[in-house]
JSON list of N, CA, C and O and ligand atoms in Angstrom, two decimals:
[
{"chain": "A", "resi": 503, "resn": "MET", "atom": "N", "xyz": [13.56, -8.60, 4.34]},
{"chain": "A", "resi": 503, "resn": "MET", "atom": "CA", "xyz": [12.55, -7.55, 4.41]},
{"chain": "A", "resi": 503, "resn": "MET", "atom": "C", "xyz": [11.16, -8.19, 4.47]},
{"chain": "A", "resi": 503, "resn": "MET", "atom": "O", "xyz": [10.75, -8.90, 3.58]},
{"chain": "A", "resi": 504, "resn": "GLY", "atom": "N", "xyz": [10.46, -7.91, 5.53]},
{"chain": "A", "resi": 504, "resn": "GLY", "atom": "CA", "xyz": [9.11, -8.47, 5.66]},
{"chain": "A", "resi": 504, "resn": "GLY", "atom": "C", "xyz": [8.07, -7.43, 5.34]},
{"chain": "A", "resi": 504, "resn": "GLY", "atom": "O", "xyz": [8.22, -6.23, 5.62]},
{"chain": "A", "resi": 505, "resn": "SER", "atom": "N", "xyz": [6.99, -7.88, 4.74]},
{"chain": "A", "resi": 505, "resn": "SER", "atom": "CA", "xyz": [5.93, -6.93, 4.39]},
{"chain": "A", "resi": 505, "resn": "SER", "atom": "C", "xyz": [5.24, -6.37, 5.62]},
{"chain": "A", "resi": 505, "resn": "SER", "atom": "O", "xyz": [4.58, -5.34, 5.57]},
{"chain": "A", "resi": 506, "resn": "GLU", "atom": "N", "xyz": [5.44, -7.03, 6.77]},
{"chain": "A", "resi": 506, "resn": "GLU", "atom": "CA", "xyz": [4.81, -6.55, 8.02]},
{"chain": "A", "resi": 506, "resn": "GLU", "atom": "C", "xyz": [5.40, -5.23, 8.48]},
{"chain": "A", "resi": 506, "resn": "GLU", "atom": "O", "xyz": [4.80, -4.52, 9.26]},
{"chain": "A", "resi": 507, "resn": "ASP", "atom": "N", "xyz": [6.62, -4.95, 8.00]},
{"chain": "A", "resi": 507, "resn": "ASP", "atom": "CA", "xyz": [7.31, -3.75, 8.48]},
{"chain": "A", "resi": 507, "resn": "ASP", "atom": "C", "xyz": [7.09, -2.53, 7.60]},
{"chain": "A", "resi": 507, "resn": "ASP", "atom": "O", "xyz": [7.60, -1.45, 7.88]},
{"chain": "A", "resi": 508, "resn": "LEU", "atom": "N", "xyz": [6.34, -2.69, 6.54]},
{"chain": "A", "resi": 508, "resn": "LEU", "atom": "CA", "xyz": [6.13, -1.57, 5.63]},
{"chain": "A", "resi": 508, "resn": "LEU", "atom": "C", "xyz": [5.32, -0.46, 6.32]},
{"chain": "A", "resi": 508, "resn": "LEU", "atom": "O", "xyz": [4.32, -0.70, 6.96]},
{"chain": "A", "resi": 509, "resn": "VAL", "atom": "N", "xyz": [5.82, 0.77, 6.15]},
{"chain": "A", "resi": 509, "resn": "VAL", "atom": "CA", "xyz": [5.13, 1.91, 6.75]},
{"chain": "A", "resi": 509, "resn": "VAL", "atom": "C", "xyz": [4.45, 2.71, 5.63]},
{"chain": "A", "resi": 509, "resn": "VAL", "atom": "O", "xyz": [5.03, 3.00, 4.61]},
{"chain": "A", "resi": 510, "resn": "CYS", "atom": "N", "xyz": [3.22, 3.06, 5.88]},
{"chain": "A", "resi": 510, "resn": "CYS", "atom": "CA", "xyz": [2.44, 3.79, 4.90]},
{"chain": "A", "resi": 510, "resn": "CYS", "atom": "C", "xyz": [2.90, 5.24, 4.80]},
{"chain": "A", "resi": 510, "resn": "CYS", "atom": "O", "xyz": [3.09, 5.91, 5.81]},
{"chain": "A", "resi": 511, "resn": "ALA", "atom": "N", "xyz": [3.07, 5.73, 3.59]},
{"chain": "A", "resi": 511, "resn": "ALA", "atom": "CA", "xyz": [3.48, 7.12, 3.39]},
{"chain": "A", "resi": 511, "resn": "ALA", "atom": "C", "xyz": [2.30, 8.06, 3.54]},
{"chain": "A", "resi": 511, "resn": "ALA", "atom": "O", "xyz": [2.46, 9.26, 3.64]},
{"chain": "A", "resi": 512, "resn": "SER", "atom": "N", "xyz": [1.12, 7.51, 3.57]},
{"chain": "A", "resi": 512, "resn": "SER", "atom": "CA", "xyz": [-0.09, 8.32, 3.63]},
{"chain": "A", "resi": 512, "resn": "SER", "atom": "C", "xyz": [-0.45, 8.68, 5.07]},
{"chain": "A", "resi": 512, "resn": "SER", "atom": "O", "xyz": [-0.77, 9.80, 5.40]},
{"chain": "A", "resi": 513, "resn": "CYS", "atom": "N", "xyz": [-0.39, 7.68, 5.95]},
{"chain": "A", "resi": 513, "resn": "CYS", "atom": "CA", "xyz": [-0.82, 7.89, 7.34]},
{"chain": "A", "resi": 513, "resn": "CYS", "atom": "C", "xyz": [0.29, 7.59, 8.34]},
{"chain": "A", "resi": 513, "resn": "CYS", "atom": "O", "xyz": [0.08, 7.73, 9.53]},
{"chain": "A", "resi": 514, "resn": "SER", "atom": "N", "xyz": [1.46, 7.19, 7.86]},
{"chain": "A", "resi": 514, "resn": "SER", "atom": "CA", "xyz": [2.62, 6.90, 8.70]},
{"chain": "A", "resi": 514, "resn": "SER", "atom": "C", "xyz": [2.38, 5.72, 9.65]},
{"chain": "A", "resi": 514, "resn": "SER", "atom": "O", "xyz": [3.14, 5.55, 10.59]},
{"chain": "A", "resi": 515, "resn": "GLY", "atom": "N", "xyz": [1.34, 4.98, 9.42]},
{"chain": "A", "resi": 515, "resn": "GLY", "atom": "CA", "xyz": [1.10, 3.78, 10.22]},
{"chain": "A", "resi": 515, "resn": "GLY", "atom": "C", "xyz": [1.61, 2.55, 9.50]},
{"chain": "A", "resi": 515, "resn": "GLY", "atom": "O", "xyz": [2.02, 2.63, 8.35]},
{"chain": "A", "resi": 516, "resn": "LEU", "atom": "N", "xyz": [1.59, 1.43, 10.20]},
{"chain": "A", "resi": 516, "resn": "LEU", "atom": "CA", "xyz": [1.97, 0.19, 9.55]},
{"chain": "A", "resi": 516, "resn": "LEU", "atom": "C", "xyz": [0.89, -0.21, 8.54]},
{"chain": "A", "resi": 516, "resn": "LEU", "atom": "O", "xyz": [-0.30, -0.13, 8.85]},
{"chain": "A", "resi": 517, "resn": "VAL", "atom": "N", "xyz": [1.36, -0.63, 7.39]},
{"chain": "A", "resi": 517, "resn": "VAL", "atom": "CA", "xyz": [0.42, -1.00, 6.33]},
{"chain": "A", "resi": 517, "resn": "VAL", "atom": "C", "xyz": [-0.52, -2.11, 6.79]},
{"chain": "A", "resi": 517, "resn": "VAL", "atom": "O", "xyz": [-1.72, -2.10, 6.48]},
{"chain": "A", "resi": 518, "resn": "ILE", "atom": "N", "xyz": [0.02, -3.05, 7.55]},
{"chain": "A", "resi": 518, "resn": "ILE", "atom": "CA", "xyz": [-0.81, -4.19, 7.97]},
{"chain": "A", "resi": 518, "resn": "ILE", "atom": "C", "xyz": [-1.93, -3.79, 8.92]},
{"chain": "A", "resi": 518, "resn": "ILE", "atom": "O", "xyz": [-2.89, -4.51, 9.10]},
{"chain": "A", "resi": 519, "resn": "GLU", "atom": "N", "xyz": [-1.82, -2.60, 9.51]},
{"chain": "A", "resi": 519, "resn": "GLU", "atom": "CA", "xyz": [-2.88, -2.16, 10.41]},
{"chain": "A", "resi": 519, "resn": "GLU", "atom": "C", "xyz": [-4.06, -1.57, 9.65]},
{"chain": "A", "resi": 519, "resn": "GLU", "atom": "O", "xyz": [-5.15, -1.40, 10.20]},
{"chain": "A", "resi": 520, "resn": "GLY", "atom": "N", "xyz": [-3.83, -1.19, 8.41]},
{"chain": "A", "resi": 520, "resn": "GLY", "atom": "CA", "xyz": [-4.93, -0.75, 7.55]},
{"chain": "A", "resi": 520, "resn": "GLY", "atom": "C", "xyz": [-5.64, 0.50, 8.04]},
{"chain": "A", "resi": 520, "resn": "GLY", "atom": "O", "xyz": [-6.87, 0.57, 8.09]},
{"chain": "A", "resi": 521, "resn": "ARG", "atom": "N", "xyz": [-4.91, 1.53, 8.40]},
{"chain": "A", "resi": 521, "resn": "ARG", "atom": "CA", "xyz": [-5.52, 2.74, 8.96]},
{"chain": "A", "resi": 521, "resn": "ARG", "atom": "C", "xyz": [-6.14, 3.65, 7.90]},
{"chain": "A", "resi": 521, "resn": "ARG", "atom": "O", "xyz": [-7.02, 4.44, 8.22]},
{"chain": "A", "resi": 522, "resn": "CYS", "atom": "N", "xyz": [-5.70, 3.56, 6.68]},
{"chain": "A", "resi": 522, "resn": "CYS", "atom": "CA", "xyz": [-6.23, 4.42, 5.63]},
{"chain": "A", "resi": 522, "resn": "CYS", "atom": "C", "xyz": [-6.46, 3.61, 4.35]},
{"chain": "A", "resi": 522, "resn": "CYS", "atom": "O", "xyz": [-6.01, 2.46, 4.27]},
{"chain": "A", "resi": 523, "resn": "PRO", "atom": "N", "xyz": [-7.16, 4.14, 3.39]},
{"chain": "A", "resi": 523, "resn": "PRO", "atom": "CA", "xyz": [-7.41, 3.40, 2.14]},
{"chain": "A", "resi": 523, "resn": "PRO", "atom": "C", "xyz": [-6.15, 2.92, 1.46]},
{"chain": "A", "resi": 523, "resn": "PRO", "atom": "O", "xyz": [-6.14, 1.83, 0.86]},
{"chain": "A", "resi": 524, "resn": "THR", "atom": "N", "xyz": [-5.09, 3.69, 1.52]},
{"chain": "A", "resi": 524, "resn": "THR", "atom": "CA", "xyz": [-3.82, 3.26, 0.92]},
{"chain": "A", "resi": 524, "resn": "THR", "atom": "C", "xyz": [-3.30, 2.01, 1.62]},
{"chain": "A", "resi": 524, "resn": "THR", "atom": "O", "xyz": [-2.87, 1.05, 0.98]},
{"chain": "A", "resi": 525, "resn": "CYS", "atom": "N", "xyz": [-3.35, 2.01, 2.94]},
{"chain": "A", "resi": 525, "resn": "CYS", "atom": "CA", "xyz": [-2.93, 0.84, 3.71]},
{"chain": "A", "resi": 525, "resn": "CYS", "atom": "C", "xyz": [-3.75, -0.37, 3.34]},
{"chain": "A", "resi": 525, "resn": "CYS", "atom": "O", "xyz": [-3.22, -1.45, 3.10]},
{"chain": "A", "resi": 526, "resn": "ARG", "atom": "N", "xyz": [-5.06, -0.19, 3.31]},
{"chain": "A", "resi": 526, "resn": "ARG", "atom": "CA", "xyz": [-5.93, -1.33, 3.07]},
{"chain": "A", "resi": 526, "resn": "ARG", "atom": "C", "xyz": [-5.73, -1.90, 1.67]},
{"chain": "A", "resi": 526, "resn": "ARG", "atom": "O", "xyz": [-5.74, -3.10, 1.47]},
{"chain": "A", "resi": 527, "resn": "ALA", "atom": "N", "xyz": [-5.55, -1.03, 0.69]},
{"chain": "A", "resi": 527, "resn": "ALA", "atom": "CA", "xyz": [-5.31, -1.48, -0.67]},
{"chain": "A", "resi": 527, "resn": "ALA", "atom": "C", "xyz": [-3.99, -2.24, -0.76]},
{"chain": "A", "resi": 527, "resn": "ALA", "atom": "O", "xyz": [-3.90, -3.29, -1.39]},
{"chain": "A", "resi": 528, "resn": "SER", "atom": "N", "xyz": [-2.98, -1.70, -0.09]},
{"chain": "A", "resi": 528, "resn": "SER", "atom": "CA", "xyz": [-1.67, -2.34, -0.11]},
{"chain": "A", "resi": 528, "resn": "SER", "atom": "C", "xyz": [-1.71, -3.68, 0.60]},
{"chain": "A", "resi": 528, "resn": "SER", "atom": "O", "xyz": [-1.15, -4.67, 0.15]},
{"chain": "A", "resi": 529, "resn": "ARG", "atom": "N", "xyz": [-2.40, -3.71, 1.73]},
{"chain": "A", "resi": 529, "resn": "ARG", "atom": "CA", "xyz": [-2.49, -4.93, 2.51]},
{"chain": "A", "resi": 529, "resn": "ARG", "atom": "C", "xyz": [-3.23, -6.01, 1.74]},
{"chain": "A", "resi": 529, "resn": "ARG", "atom": "O", "xyz": [-2.85, -7.17, 1.74]},
{"chain": "A", "resi": 530, "resn": "GLU", "atom": "N", "xyz": [-4.28, -5.59, 1.06]},
{"chain": "A", "resi": 530, "resn": "GLU", "atom": "CA", "xyz": [-5.05, -6.53, 0.26]},
{"chain": "A", "resi": 530, "resn": "GLU", "atom": "C", "xyz": [-4.20, -7.10, -0.87]},
{"chain": "A", "resi": 530, "resn": "GLU", "atom": "O", "xyz": [-4.23, -8.28, -1.16]},
{"chain": "A", "resi": 531, "resn": "TYR", "atom": "N", "xyz": [-3.41, -6.24, -1.47]},
{"chain": "A", "resi": 531, "resn": "TYR", "atom": "CA", "xyz": [-2.53, -6.67, -2.55]},
{"chain": "A", "resi": 531, "resn": "TYR", "atom": "C", "xyz": [-1.50, -7.67, -2.03]},
{"chain": "A", "resi": 531, "resn": "TYR", "atom": "O", "xyz": [-1.24, -8.69, -2.64]},
{"chain": "A", "resi": 532, "resn": "LEU", "atom": "N", "xyz": [-0.93, -7.36, -0.88]},
{"chain": "A", "resi": 532, "resn": "LEU", "atom": "CA", "xyz": [0.05, -8.26, -0.27]},
{"chain": "A", "resi": 532, "resn": "LEU", "atom": "C", "xyz": [-0.56, -9.60, 0.03]},
{"chain": "A", "resi": 532, "resn": "LEU", "atom": "O", "xyz": [0.04, -10.66, -0.20]},
{"chain": "A", "resi": 533, "resn": "ARG", "atom": "N", "xyz": [-1.76, -9.57, 0.54]},
{"chain": "A", "resi": 533, "resn": "ARG", "atom": "CA", "xyz": [-2.43, -10.80, 0.93]},
{"chain": "A", "resi": 533, "resn": "ARG", "atom": "C", "xyz": [-2.65, -11.70, -0.28]},
{"chain": "A", "resi": 533, "resn": "ARG", "atom": "O", "xyz": [-2.56, -12.91, -0.20]},
{"chain": "A", "resi": 534, "resn": "ARG", "atom": "N", "xyz": [-2.95, -11.09, -1.38]},
{"chain": "A", "resi": 534, "resn": "ARG", "atom": "CA", "xyz": [-3.23, -11.88, -2.58]},
{"chain": "A", "resi": 534, "resn": "ARG", "atom": "C", "xyz": [-1.96, -12.38, -3.25]},
{"chain": "A", "resi": 534, "resn": "ARG", "atom": "O", "xyz": [-1.98, -13.40, -3.93]},
{"chain": "A", "resi": 535, "resn": "ASN", "atom": "N", "xyz": [-0.89, -11.64, -3.11]},
{"chain": "A", "resi": 535, "resn": "ASN", "atom": "CA", "xyz": [0.30, -11.93, -3.91]},
{"chain": "A", "resi": 535, "resn": "ASN", "atom": "C", "xyz": [1.49, -12.47, -3.13]},
{"chain": "A", "resi": 535, "resn": "ASN", "atom": "O", "xyz": [2.36, -13.08, -3.73]},
{"chain": "A", "resi": 536, "resn": "SER", "atom": "N", "xyz": [1.55, -12.25, -1.85]},
{"chain": "A", "resi": 536, "resn": "SER", "atom": "CA", "xyz": [2.69, -12.77, -1.10]},
{"chain": "A", "resi": 536, "resn": "SER", "atom": "C", "xyz": [2.59, -14.28, -1.01]},
{"chain": "A", "resi": 536, "resn": "SER", "atom": "O", "xyz": [1.49, -14.82, -0.98]},
{"chain": "A", "resi": 537, "resn": "PRO", "atom": "N", "xyz": [3.69, -15.03, -0.92]},
{"chain": "A", "resi": 537, "resn": "PRO", "atom": "CA", "xyz": [5.04, -14.51, -0.77]},
{"chain": "A", "resi": 537, "resn": "PRO", "atom": "C", "xyz": [5.79, -14.39, -2.09]},
{"chain": "A", "resi": 537, "resn": "PRO", "atom": "O", "xyz": [6.99, -14.23, -2.08]},
{"chain": "A", "resi": 538, "resn": "ASN", "atom": "N", "xyz": [5.10, -14.46, -3.19]},
{"chain": "A", "resi": 538, "resn": "ASN", "atom": "CA", "xyz": [5.79, -14.44, -4.48]},
{"chain": "A", "resi": 538, "resn": "ASN", "atom": "C", "xyz": [6.12, -13.03, -4.96]},
{"chain": "A", "resi": 538, "resn": "ASN", "atom": "O", "xyz": [6.70, -12.86, -6.02]},
{"chain": "A", "resi": 539, "resn": "LEU", "atom": "N", "xyz": [5.73, -12.05, -4.20]},
{"chain": "A", "resi": 539, "resn": "LEU", "atom": "CA", "xyz": [5.93, -10.68, -4.63]},
{"chain": "A", "resi": 539, "resn": "LEU", "atom": "C", "xyz": [7.32, -10.16, -4.24]},
{"chain": "A", "resi": 539, "resn": "LEU", "atom": "O", "xyz": [7.73, -10.31, -3.11]},
{"chain": "A", "resi": 540, "resn": "SER", "atom": "N", "xyz": [7.99, -9.57, -5.18]},
{"chain": "A", "resi": 540, "resn": "SER", "atom": "CA", "xyz": [9.28, -8.98, -4.85]},
{"chain": "A", "resi": 540, "resn": "SER", "atom": "C", "xyz": [9.07, -7.60, -4.24]},
{"chain": "A", "resi": 540, "resn": "SER", "atom": "O", "xyz": [8.15, -6.89, -4.64]},
{"chain": "A", "resi": 541, "resn": "PRO", "atom": "N", "xyz": [9.91, -7.23, -3.29]},
{"chain": "A", "resi": 541, "resn": "PRO", "atom": "CA", "xyz": [9.75, -5.92, -2.64]},
{"chain": "A", "resi": 541, "resn": "PRO", "atom": "C", "xyz": [9.78, -4.77, -3.63]},
{"chain": "A", "resi": 541, "resn": "PRO", "atom": "O", "xyz": [9.06, -3.78, -3.47]},
{"chain": "A", "resi": 542, "resn": "GLN", "atom": "N", "xyz": [10.57, -4.91, -4.65]},
{"chain": "A", "resi": 542, "resn": "GLN", "atom": "CA", "xyz": [10.68, -3.82, -5.64]},
{"chain": "A", "resi": 542, "resn": "GLN", "atom": "C", "xyz": [9.37, -3.65, -6.40]},
{"chain": "A", "resi": 542, "resn": "GLN", "atom": "O", "xyz": [8.92, -2.53, -6.62]},
{"chain": "A", "resi": 543, "resn": "LEU", "atom": "N", "xyz": [8.78, -4.75, -6.77]},
{"chain": "A", "resi": 543, "resn": "LEU", "atom": "CA", "xyz": [7.51, -4.69, -7.47]},
{"chain": "A", "resi": 543, "resn": "LEU", "atom": "C", "xyz": [6.44, -4.11, -6.57]},
{"chain": "A", "resi": 543, "resn": "LEU", "atom": "O", "xyz": [5.63, -3.27, -6.98]},
{"chain": "A", "resi": 544, "resn": "PHE", "atom": "N", "xyz": [6.47, -4.54, -5.30]},
{"chain": "A", "resi": 544, "resn": "PHE", "atom": "CA", "xyz": [5.49, -4.00, -4.36]},
{"chain": "A", "resi": 544, "resn": "PHE", "atom": "C", "xyz": [5.63, -2.50, -4.21]},
{"chain": "A", "resi": 544, "resn": "PHE", "atom": "O", "xyz": [4.64, -1.77, -4.20]},
{"chain": "A", "resi": 545, "resn": "LEU", "atom": "N", "xyz": [6.87, -2.00, -4.09]},
{"chain": "A", "resi": 545, "resn": "LEU", "atom": "CA", "xyz": [7.08, -0.58, -3.94]},
{"chain": "A", "resi": 545, "resn": "LEU", "atom": "C", "xyz": [6.57, 0.19, -5.14]},
{"chain": "A", "resi": 545, "resn": "LEU", "atom": "O", "xyz": [5.98, 1.26, -5.00]},
{"chain": "A", "resi": 546, "resn": "THR", "atom": "N", "xyz": [6.77, -0.37, -6.32]},
{"chain": "A", "resi": 546, "resn": "THR", "atom": "CA", "xyz": [6.27, 0.27, -7.53]},
{"chain": "A", "resi": 546, "resn": "THR", "atom": "C", "xyz": [4.76, 0.39, -7.49]},
{"chain": "A", "resi": 546, "resn": "THR", "atom": "O", "xyz": [4.20, 1.45, -7.76]},
{"chain": "A", "resi": 547, "resn": "ILE", "atom": "N", "xyz": [4.12, -0.68, -7.10]},
{"chain": "A", "resi": 547, "resn": "ILE", "atom": "CA", "xyz": [2.66, -0.68, -7.02]},
{"chain": "A", "resi": 547, "resn": "ILE", "atom": "C", "xyz": [2.19, 0.26, -5.92]},
{"chain": "A", "resi": 547, "resn": "ILE", "atom": "O", "xyz": [1.20, 0.97, -6.08]},
{"chain": "A", "resi": 548, "resn": "LEU", "atom": "N", "xyz": [2.91, 0.27, -4.81]},
{"chain": "A", "resi": 548, "resn": "LEU", "atom": "CA", "xyz": [2.55, 1.14, -3.70]},
{"chain": "A", "resi": 548, "resn": "LEU", "atom": "C", "xyz": [2.59, 2.62, -4.12]},
{"chain": "A", "resi": 548, "resn": "LEU", "atom": "O", "xyz": [1.70, 3.41, -3.78]},
{"chain": "A", "resi": 549, "resn": "VAL", "atom": "N", "xyz": [3.61, 2.96, -4.88]},
{"chain": "A", "resi": 549, "resn": "VAL", "atom": "CA", "xyz": [3.72, 4.35, -5.38]},
{"chain": "A", "resi": 549, "resn": "VAL", "atom": "C", "xyz": [2.52, 4.68, -6.27]},
{"chain": "A", "resi": 549, "resn": "VAL", "atom": "O", "xyz": [1.92, 5.75, -6.14]},
{"chain": "A", "resi": 550, "resn": "ILE", "atom": "N", "xyz": [2.15, 3.76, -7.12]},
{"chain": "A", "resi": 550, "resn": "ILE", "atom": "CA", "xyz": [1.00, 3.97, -8.01]},
{"chain": "A", "resi": 550, "resn": "ILE", "atom": "C", "xyz": [-0.27, 4.18, -7.18]},
{"chain": "A", "resi": 550, "resn": "ILE", "atom": "O", "xyz": [-1.06, 5.11, -7.43]},
{"chain": "A", "resi": 551, "resn": "ILE", "atom": "N", "xyz": [-0.44, 3.37, -6.17]},
{"chain": "A", "resi": 551, "resn": "ILE", "atom": "CA", "xyz": [-1.62, 3.49, -5.30]},
{"chain": "A", "resi": 551, "resn": "ILE", "atom": "C", "xyz": [-1.63, 4.84, -4.60]},
{"chain": "A", "resi": 551, "resn": "ILE", "atom": "O", "xyz": [-2.66, 5.50, -4.49]},
{"chain": "A", "resi": 552, "resn": "MET", "atom": "N", "xyz": [-0.45, 5.25, -4.12]},
{"chain": "A", "resi": 552, "resn": "MET", "atom": "CA", "xyz": [-0.39, 6.53, -3.39]},
{"chain": "A", "resi": 552, "resn": "MET", "atom": "C", "xyz": [-0.70, 7.71, -4.30]},
{"chain": "A", "resi": 552, "resn": "MET", "atom": "O", "xyz": [-1.34, 8.67, -3.89]},
{"chain": "A", "resi": 553, "resn": "VAL", "atom": "N", "xyz": [-0.22, 7.64, -5.53]},
{"chain": "A", "resi": 553, "resn": "VAL", "atom": "CA", "xyz": [-0.50, 8.70, -6.49]},
{"chain": "A", "resi": 553, "resn": "VAL", "atom": "C", "xyz": [-2.01, 8.76, -6.77]},
{"chain": "A", "resi": 553, "resn": "VAL", "atom": "O", "xyz": [-2.62, 9.84, -6.78]},
{"chain": "A", "resi": 554, "resn": "LEU", "atom": "N", "xyz": [-2.61, 7.62, -6.96]},
{"chain": "A", "resi": 554, "resn": "LEU", "atom": "CA", "xyz": [-4.05, 7.57, -7.20]},
{"chain": "A", "resi": 554, "resn": "LEU", "atom": "C", "xyz": [-4.82, 8.10, -6.00]},
{"chain": "A", "resi": 554, "resn": "LEU", "atom": "O", "xyz": [-5.81, 8.83, -6.14]},
{"chain": "A", "resi": 555, "resn": "THR", "atom": "N", "xyz": [-4.36, 7.76, -4.80]},
{"chain": "A", "resi": 555, "resn": "THR", "atom": "CA", "xyz": [-5.00, 8.25, -3.58]},
{"chain": "A", "resi": 555, "resn": "THR", "atom": "C", "xyz": [-4.89, 9.76, -3.49]},
{"chain": "A", "resi": 555, "resn": "THR", "atom": "O", "xyz": [-5.86, 10.47, -3.16]},
{"chain": "A", "resi": 556, "resn": "ALA", "atom": "N", "xyz": [-3.71, 10.28, -3.79]},
{"chain": "A", "resi": 556, "resn": "ALA", "atom": "CA", "xyz": [-3.49, 11.72, -3.73]},
{"chain": "A", "resi": 556, "resn": "ALA", "atom": "C", "xyz": [-4.39, 12.44, -4.72]},
{"chain": "A", "resi": 556, "resn": "ALA", "atom": "O", "xyz": [-4.98, 13.50, -4.42]},
{"chain": "A", "resi": 557, "resn": "LEU", "atom": "N", "xyz": [-4.54, 11.88, -5.89]},
{"chain": "A", "resi": 557, "resn": "LEU", "atom": "CA", "xyz": [-5.41, 12.48, -6.90]},
{"chain": "A", "resi": 557, "resn": "LEU", "atom": "C", "xyz": [-6.86, 12.45, -6.44]},
{"chain": "A", "resi": 557, "resn": "LEU", "atom": "O", "xyz": [-7.60, 13.41, -6.61]},
{"chain": "A", "resi": 558, "resn": "ALA", "atom": "N", "xyz": [-7.26, 11.35, -5.84]},
{"chain": "A", "resi": 558, "resn": "ALA", "atom": "CA", "xyz": [-8.63, 11.21, -5.36]},
{"chain": "A", "resi": 558, "resn": "ALA", "atom": "C", "xyz": [-8.93, 12.23, -4.27]},
{"chain": "A", "resi": 558, "resn": "ALA", "atom": "O", "xyz": [-9.99, 12.84, -4.25]},
{"chain": "A", "resi": 559, "resn": "VAL", "atom": "N", "xyz": [-7.98, 12.41, -3.37]},
{"chain": "A", "resi": 559, "resn": "VAL", "atom": "CA", "xyz": [-8.15, 13.38, -2.27]},
{"chain": "A", "resi": 559, "resn": "VAL", "atom": "C", "xyz": [-8.26, 14.79, -2.85]},
{"chain": "A", "resi": 559, "resn": "VAL", "atom": "O", "xyz": [-9.06, 15.60, -2.43]},
{"chain": "A", "resi": 560, "resn": "ARG", "atom": "N", "xyz": [-7.42, 15.06, -3.83]},
{"chain": "A", "resi": 560, "resn": "ARG", "atom": "CA", "xyz": [-7.41, 16.40, -4.44]},
{"chain": "A", "resi": 560, "resn": "ARG", "atom": "C", "xyz": [-8.76, 16.68, -5.10]},
{"chain": "A", "resi": 560, "resn": "ARG", "atom": "O", "xyz": [-9.28, 17.78, -5.04]},
{"chain": "A", "resi": 561, "resn": "HIS", "atom": "N", "xyz": [-9.31, 15.66, -5.75]},
{"chain": "A", "resi": 561, "resn": "HIS", "atom": "CA", "xyz": [-10.60, 15.86, -6.43]},
{"chain": "A", "resi": 561, "resn": "HIS", "atom": "C", "xyz": [-11.75, 15.96, -5.44]},
{"chain": "A", "resi": 561, "resn": "HIS", "atom": "O", "xyz": [-12.75, 16.60, -5.71]},
{"chain": "A", "resi": 562, "resn": "ALA", "atom": "N", "xyz": [-11.59, 15.31, -4.29]},
{"chain": "A", "resi": 562, "resn": "ALA", "atom": "CA", "xyz": [-12.67, 15.28, -3.32]},
{"chain": "A", "resi": 562, "resn": "ALA", "atom": "C", "xyz": [-12.81, 16.61, -2.59]},
{"chain": "A", "resi": 562, "resn": "ALA", "atom": "O", "xyz": [-13.90, 16.99, -2.18]},
{"chain": "A", "resi": 563, "resn": "SER", "atom": "N", "xyz": [-11.71, 17.33, -2.43]},
{"chain": "A", "resi": 563, "resn": "SER", "atom": "CA", "xyz": [-11.76, 18.56, -1.63]},
{"chain": "A", "resi": 563, "resn": "SER", "atom": "C", "xyz": [-11.99, 19.80, -2.48]},
{"chain": "A", "resi": 563, "resn": "SER", "atom": "O", "xyz": [-12.13, 19.71, -3.67]},
{"chain": "B", "resi": 1299, "resn": "ZN", "atom": "ZN1", "xyz": [-2.00, 4.41, 5.48]}
]
């Protein structure tokens, strides 16, 4: 499993393309931590980021 293939749940684009804040945050995290990061840990962090993003959007509108 390569981190290049991760698809963002927020914008449905590839995370590495950085189309939305969630992508960019995830990509930045990967850049700092790969290749020592386990996919499971990354998914856990990604979920946390997505929840925070959803909350931020809800507060903004
Ligand atoms: Zn995205």
